[in-house]
Short mmCIF file of C-alpha atoms and ligand atoms in Angstrom, two decimals:
data_model
loop_
_atom_site.label_atom_id
_atom_site.label_comp_id
_atom_site.label_asym_id
_atom_site.label_seq_id
_atom_site.Cartn_x
_atom_site.Cartn_y
_atom_site.Cartn_z
CA MET A 1 19.71 147.71 157.11
CA ASN A 2 19.72 147.56 153.30
CA ILE A 3 22.36 149.55 151.42
CA LEU A 4 22.61 150.25 147.67
CA MET A 5 25.92 151.48 146.22
CA VAL A 6 25.55 153.44 142.97
CA CYS A 7 27.93 154.71 140.27
CA LEU A 8 27.63 155.30 136.52
CA GLY A 9 28.49 151.95 134.96
CA ASN A 10 28.26 149.58 137.97
CA ILE A 11 31.53 148.01 136.87
CA CYS A 12 34.28 149.99 138.66
CA ARG A 13 33.40 151.96 141.80
CA SER A 14 30.09 150.63 143.13
CA PRO A 15 31.14 146.95 142.78
CA LEU A 16 34.16 147.77 144.96
CA ALA A 17 31.92 149.58 147.46
CA GLU A 18 29.55 146.59 147.54
CA GLY A 19 32.39 144.11 148.03
CA ILE A 20 34.04 146.15 150.79
CA MET A 21 30.80 146.70 152.70
CA GLN A 22 29.80 143.04 152.27
CA HIS A 23 33.18 141.98 153.70
CA LYS A 24 32.80 144.26 156.73
CA ILE A 25 29.18 143.17 157.31
CA LYS A 26 30.30 139.54 157.33
CA GLU A 27 33.24 140.25 159.65
CA ARG A 28 30.86 141.85 162.14
CA GLY A 29 28.16 139.20 161.75
CA LEU A 30 25.54 141.82 160.91
CA ASN A 31 22.20 140.93 159.37
CA TRP A 32 22.48 143.63 156.69
CA THR A 33 22.24 143.45 152.91
CA VAL A 34 24.23 145.38 150.32
CA ASP A 35 23.82 145.59 146.55
CA SER A 36 25.06 147.89 143.79
CA ALA A 37 23.70 149.41 140.57
CA GLY A 38 24.58 151.90 137.85
CA THR A 39 22.66 154.91 136.63
CA GLY A 40 23.46 153.76 133.05
CA ASP A 41 22.60 150.40 131.45
CA TRP A 42 25.51 149.92 128.98
CA HIS A 43 27.15 147.27 131.12
CA SER A 44 24.06 145.40 132.38
CA GLY A 45 24.91 141.74 133.00
CA ASP A 46 28.68 142.35 132.87
CA LEU A 47 31.26 141.32 135.45
CA PRO A 48 33.01 144.15 137.30
CA ASP A 49 36.03 145.67 135.50
CA ARG A 50 39.09 143.40 135.70
CA ARG A 51 40.96 146.11 137.60
CA SER A 52 38.25 146.30 140.27
CA ILE A 53 38.25 142.51 140.61
CA GLU A 54 42.06 142.44 140.96
CA THR A 55 42.22 145.33 143.42
CA ALA A 56 39.55 143.75 145.63
CA HIS A 57 41.27 140.35 145.38
CA LYS A 58 44.52 141.86 146.75
CA HIS A 59 42.52 142.79 149.84
CA GLY A 60 40.90 139.37 150.18
CA ILE A 61 37.56 140.40 148.66
CA ASP A 62 35.85 138.46 145.86
CA LEU A 63 33.78 140.45 143.32
CA SER A 64 33.45 137.64 140.77
CA GLN A 65 29.83 136.83 141.65
CA GLN A 66 28.68 140.39 140.92
CA ARG A 67 26.89 141.37 137.70
CA ALA A 68 26.07 144.92 136.67
CA ARG A 69 22.52 146.19 136.68
CA GLN A 70 20.78 149.53 136.27
CA ILE A 71 19.09 151.26 139.21
CA ARG A 72 15.27 151.00 139.16
CA LYS A 73 12.45 152.82 140.92
CA ALA A 74 11.72 149.86 143.23
CA ASP A 75 15.19 150.34 144.75
CA PHE A 76 13.97 153.46 146.55
CA GLU A 77 11.57 151.26 148.55
CA ALA A 78 13.88 148.27 148.95
CA PHE A 79 16.92 150.16 150.31
CA ASP A 80 17.40 152.35 153.40
CA HIS A 81 20.57 154.09 152.18
CA ILE A 82 21.51 154.84 148.59
CA LEU A 83 25.20 155.77 148.58
CA VAL A 84 26.46 157.45 145.40
CA MET A 85 30.03 158.11 144.24
CA ASP A 86 29.83 161.56 142.65
CA ALA A 87 27.70 164.63 142.01
CA SER A 88 26.58 163.38 138.62
CA ASN A 89 25.33 160.11 140.17
CA TYR A 90 23.56 162.19 142.83
CA GLN A 91 21.76 164.22 140.19
CA ASN A 92 20.85 161.21 138.03
CA VAL A 93 19.53 159.20 140.98
CA SER A 94 17.60 162.19 142.37
CA GLN A 95 15.83 162.56 139.03
CA LEU A 96 14.32 159.08 139.44
CA THR A 97 12.71 159.87 142.80
CA GLN A 98 9.10 160.87 143.28
CA ASN A 99 9.03 161.98 146.90
CA GLU A 100 11.16 163.48 149.64
CA THR A 101 11.39 160.22 151.63
CA HIS A 102 13.14 158.59 148.70
CA ARG A 103 15.33 161.65 147.98
CA ALA A 104 16.50 161.70 151.61
CA LYS A 105 18.00 158.21 151.17
CA ILE A 106 20.58 159.46 148.64
CA GLU A 107 23.98 160.47 150.04
CA LEU A 108 27.52 160.96 148.72
CA ILE A 109 29.40 158.01 150.22
CA LEU A 110 32.50 160.08 151.06
CA ASN A 111 30.44 162.28 153.38
CA TYR A 112 30.83 159.37 155.83
CA ALA A 113 34.65 159.70 155.61
CA THR A 114 34.79 163.51 155.43
CA PRO A 115 31.43 164.85 156.71
CA GLY A 116 29.94 167.87 154.99
CA ARG A 117 32.70 168.16 152.39
CA ASN A 118 30.75 166.68 149.44
CA GLN A 119 33.89 164.95 148.17
CA GLN A 120 33.56 162.61 145.20
CA VAL A 121 34.99 159.22 144.33
CA PRO A 122 36.83 159.81 141.02
CA ASP A 123 35.93 157.56 138.08
CA PRO A 124 39.03 155.34 137.59
CA TYR A 125 37.79 153.86 134.29
CA TYR A 126 40.15 155.75 131.96
CA GLY A 127 43.17 155.74 134.31
CA GLY A 128 45.71 153.14 135.39
CA ASP A 129 45.60 150.42 138.03
CA GLU A 130 46.78 152.77 140.81
CA GLY A 131 43.53 154.75 140.50
CA PHE A 132 41.62 151.63 141.53
CA GLU A 133 43.70 151.22 144.70
CA GLN A 134 43.06 154.87 145.60
CA VAL A 135 39.34 154.33 145.08
CA PHE A 136 39.53 151.18 147.23
CA GLN A 137 41.12 153.12 150.10
CA MET A 138 38.54 155.93 149.94
CA LEU A 139 35.66 153.47 149.91
CA ASP A 140 37.17 151.35 152.69
CA LEU A 141 37.35 154.36 155.01
CA ALA A 142 33.83 155.53 154.12
CA CYS A 143 32.39 152.03 154.75
CA GLU A 144 34.25 151.80 158.07
CA LYS A 145 32.81 155.15 159.21
CA PHE A 146 29.33 154.17 158.02
CA LEU A 147 29.55 151.06 160.18
CA GLU A 148 30.81 153.10 163.16
CA GLN A 149 27.70 155.25 162.83
CA TYR A 150 25.02 152.58 162.28
CA ALA A 151 26.26 149.17 163.43
P1 4NP B 1 31.93 153.22 137.15
O1 4NP B 1 32.96 153.55 135.96
O2 4NP B 1 30.83 154.25 137.03
O3 4NP B 1 32.75 153.42 138.36
O4 4NP B 1 31.46 151.82 136.93
C1 4NP B 1 32.57 153.61 134.60
C2 4NP B 1 32.58 152.47 133.85
C3 4NP B 1 32.22 152.51 132.53
C4 4NP B 1 31.84 153.70 131.95
C5 4NP B 1 31.83 154.85 132.72
C6 4NP B 1 32.19 154.79 134.05
N1 4NP B 1 31.52 153.75 130.59
O5 4NP B 1 31.24 154.85 130.10
O6 4NP B 1 31.45 152.71 129.93
#
């Protein structure tokens, strides 16, 4: 199983999602891979946001090896599940696809926590540190439910 986590900048939400899923994969000894990317390229090569790094660290998860990158067409072949944070990510990622097989891989990540509700992970970039902890909790639950379904 290969999973790609996607947000806008690949510095706040999807790095947390990658770190959380990676941690759970390791705990379970699964032979899965997880990566993350942004729909935009402004932050390519950057470390995750300091607040994402600190929030993950509080939960025993290290994001410091991650570097931002933009999603590319080859990702639709390389990954089985492309989990996006919000409706805008969903639209931007969908626009890069060229067939229904690839489109079917795109899902809102919170539909694993709250099926069928199309809930979105809010962008914490312009808020305070507490927004990052809320995002962490949402992503942690969604990753746990994803594992319950597929592991
Ligand atoms: P992310 O948050 O999509 O969760 O990484 C953002 C980070 C940076 C920007 C937007 C969203 N930005 O516009 O620079």
